[in-house]
GROMACS .gro file of C-alpha atoms in nm:
model
  124
    1VAL     CA    1  -0.260  -0.021  -1.555
    2GLN     CA    2   0.083  -0.080  -1.441
    3LEU     CA    3   0.196  -0.029  -1.088
    4VAL     CA    4   0.570  -0.010  -0.998
    5GLU     CA    5   0.680  -0.008  -0.628
    6SER     CA    6   1.016   0.137  -0.501
    7GLY     CA    7   1.170   0.244  -0.181
    8GLY     CA    8   1.205  -0.091  -0.013
    9GLY     CA    9   1.538  -0.182   0.163
   10VAL     CA   10   1.704  -0.302   0.477
   11VAL     CA   11   1.655  -0.086   0.787
   12GLN     CA   12   1.709  -0.138   1.169
   13ALA     CA   13   1.422  -0.168   1.410
   14GLY     CA   14   1.301   0.179   1.480
   15GLY     CA   15   1.390   0.314   1.151
   16SER     CA   16   1.178   0.462   0.871
   17LEU     CA   17   1.118   0.394   0.505
   18ARG     CA   18   0.895   0.546   0.252
   19LEU     CA   19   0.763   0.333  -0.028
   20SER     CA   20   0.640   0.469  -0.356
   21CYS     CA   21   0.400   0.327  -0.613
   22ALA     CA   22   0.415   0.480  -0.966
   23THR     CA   23   0.124   0.425  -1.188
   24SER     CA   24   0.044   0.437  -1.557
   25GLY     CA   25  -0.252   0.357  -1.782
   26ARG     CA   26  -0.594   0.437  -1.667
   27THR     CA   27  -0.679   0.746  -1.475
   28PHE     CA   28  -0.506   0.718  -1.146
   29ARG     CA   29  -0.746   0.956  -0.957
   30ASP     CA   30  -1.038   0.733  -1.022
   31PHE     CA   31  -0.906   0.434  -0.829
   32PHE     CA   32  -0.898   0.327  -0.472
   33MET     CA   33  -0.537   0.245  -0.381
   34ALA     CA   34  -0.390   0.022  -0.117
   35TRP     CA   35  -0.071  -0.143   0.016
   36PHE     CA   36  -0.052  -0.511   0.115
   37ARG     CA   37   0.236  -0.711   0.245
   38GLN     CA   38   0.334  -1.077   0.240
   39ALA     CA   39   0.598  -1.242   0.459
   40PRO     CA   40   0.744  -1.573   0.367
   41GLY     CA   41   0.509  -1.864   0.460
   42LYS     CA   42   0.229  -1.619   0.526
   43GLU     CA   43  -0.086  -1.502   0.347
   44ARG     CA   44  -0.096  -1.148   0.189
   45GLU     CA   45  -0.236  -0.909   0.442
   46PHE     CA   46  -0.386  -0.566   0.413
   47VAL     CA   47  -0.153  -0.270   0.530
   48ALA     CA   48  -0.338   0.047   0.436
   49GLY     CA   49  -0.579   0.194   0.181
   50ILE     CA   50  -0.679   0.533   0.054
   51THR     CA   51  -0.980   0.668  -0.139
   52ARG     CA   52  -0.933   0.855  -0.472
   53SER     CA   53  -0.967   1.196  -0.301
   54SER     CA   54  -0.770   1.097   0.001
   55ASP     CA   55  -1.088   1.166   0.230
   56GLY     CA   56  -1.082   0.815   0.363
   57ARG     CA   57  -0.779   0.633   0.483
   58PHE     CA   58  -0.787   0.277   0.628
   59TYR     CA   59  -0.507   0.082   0.834
   60ALA     CA   60  -0.443  -0.251   0.975
   61ASP     CA   61  -0.447  -0.243   1.353
   62SER     CA   62  -0.087  -0.358   1.337
   63VAL     CA   63   0.037  -0.040   1.169
   64LYS     CA   64  -0.188   0.220   1.305
   65GLY     CA   65   0.006   0.519   1.443
   66ARG     CA   66   0.323   0.403   1.272
   67PHE     CA   67   0.235   0.411   0.890
   68THR     CA   68   0.085   0.683   0.684
   69ILE     CA   69  -0.065   0.626   0.331
   70SER     CA   70  -0.092   0.914   0.096
   71ARG     CA   71  -0.130   0.981  -0.264
   72ASP     CA   72  -0.045   1.260  -0.533
   73ASN     CA   73  -0.301   1.243  -0.797
   74ALA     CA   74  -0.087   1.503  -1.005
   75ARG     CA   75   0.207   1.263  -0.996
   76ASN     CA   76  -0.001   0.942  -1.030
   77THR     CA   77   0.195   0.811  -0.726
   78LEU     CA   78   0.102   0.632  -0.401
   79TYR     CA   79   0.307   0.644  -0.090
   80LEU     CA   80   0.349   0.457   0.230
   81GLN     CA   81   0.558   0.630   0.511
   82MET     CA   82   0.656   0.377   0.761
   83ASN     CA   83   0.801   0.480   1.094
   84SER     CA   84   0.905   0.292   1.401
   85LEU     CA   85   0.963  -0.018   1.204
   86LYS     CA   86   0.971  -0.358   1.367
   87PRO     CA   87   1.111  -0.692   1.256
   88GLU     CA   88   0.772  -0.810   1.217
   89ASP     CA   89   0.713  -0.552   0.940
   90THR     CA   90   0.949  -0.753   0.727
   91ALA     CA   91   0.770  -0.858   0.402
   92ALA     CA   92   0.733  -0.800   0.035
   93TYR     CA   93   0.506  -0.480   0.004
   94TYR     CA   94   0.264  -0.449  -0.289
   95CYS     CA   95   0.054  -0.182  -0.407
   96ALA     CA   96  -0.287  -0.259  -0.557
   97THR     CA   97  -0.578  -0.069  -0.710
   98ARG     CA   98  -0.951  -0.110  -0.772
   99ARG     CA   99  -1.248   0.106  -0.888
  100LEU     CA  100  -1.450   0.008  -0.586
  101GLN     CA  101  -1.422   0.299  -0.346
  102SER     CA  102  -1.557   0.155  -0.015
  103GLY     CA  103  -1.619  -0.169   0.147
  104ARG     CA  104  -1.394  -0.480   0.217
  105GLU     CA  105  -1.074  -0.260   0.194
  106ASN     CA  106  -0.872  -0.553   0.331
  107TYR     CA  107  -1.003  -0.809   0.084
  108ALA     CA  108  -0.723  -0.884  -0.167
  109PRO     CA  109  -0.953  -1.029  -0.441
  110SER     CA  110  -1.147  -0.713  -0.459
  111TYR     CA  111  -0.838  -0.548  -0.618
  112ASP     CA  112  -0.792  -0.543  -1.001
  113TYR     CA  113  -0.423  -0.455  -1.043
  114TRP     CA  114  -0.114  -0.531  -0.855
  115GLY     CA  115   0.257  -0.434  -0.858
  116GLN     CA  116   0.550  -0.660  -0.847
  117GLY     CA  117   0.634  -0.581  -0.498
  118THR     CA  118   0.940  -0.422  -0.303
  119GLN     CA  119   1.114  -0.603  -0.023
  120VAL     CA  120   1.131  -0.441   0.325
  121THR     CA  121   1.362  -0.605   0.580
  122VAL     CA  122   1.375  -0.478   0.935
  123SER     CA  123   1.665  -0.604   1.148
  124SER     CA  124   1.654  -0.635   1.520
   0.00000   0.00000   0.00000
């Protein structure tokens, strides 16, 4: 499974970005998908996750109401719409995937495959 993120960049506080994660390899629609992020000097943290049929979506408290995770199984692509961005959202953002559909969505070791990351920088 290959995961390739795109859409990162530099944006002012209050602005928006949409990240994409294109996948190849095994059947995309069978996997639970998630976004994590990692800021310099900090541990990787869960941002959002979505079940294979999009009937379950999970968010970190820090992004609830501002970020929206979605997926297009026909296009094998995962998205993260980020609105009202804050300087503390600055980080490298990674998409990840696993077969497990429920439980410990925020536990990074439970994910099987990872992308290389895309940088998001929010200026104040």
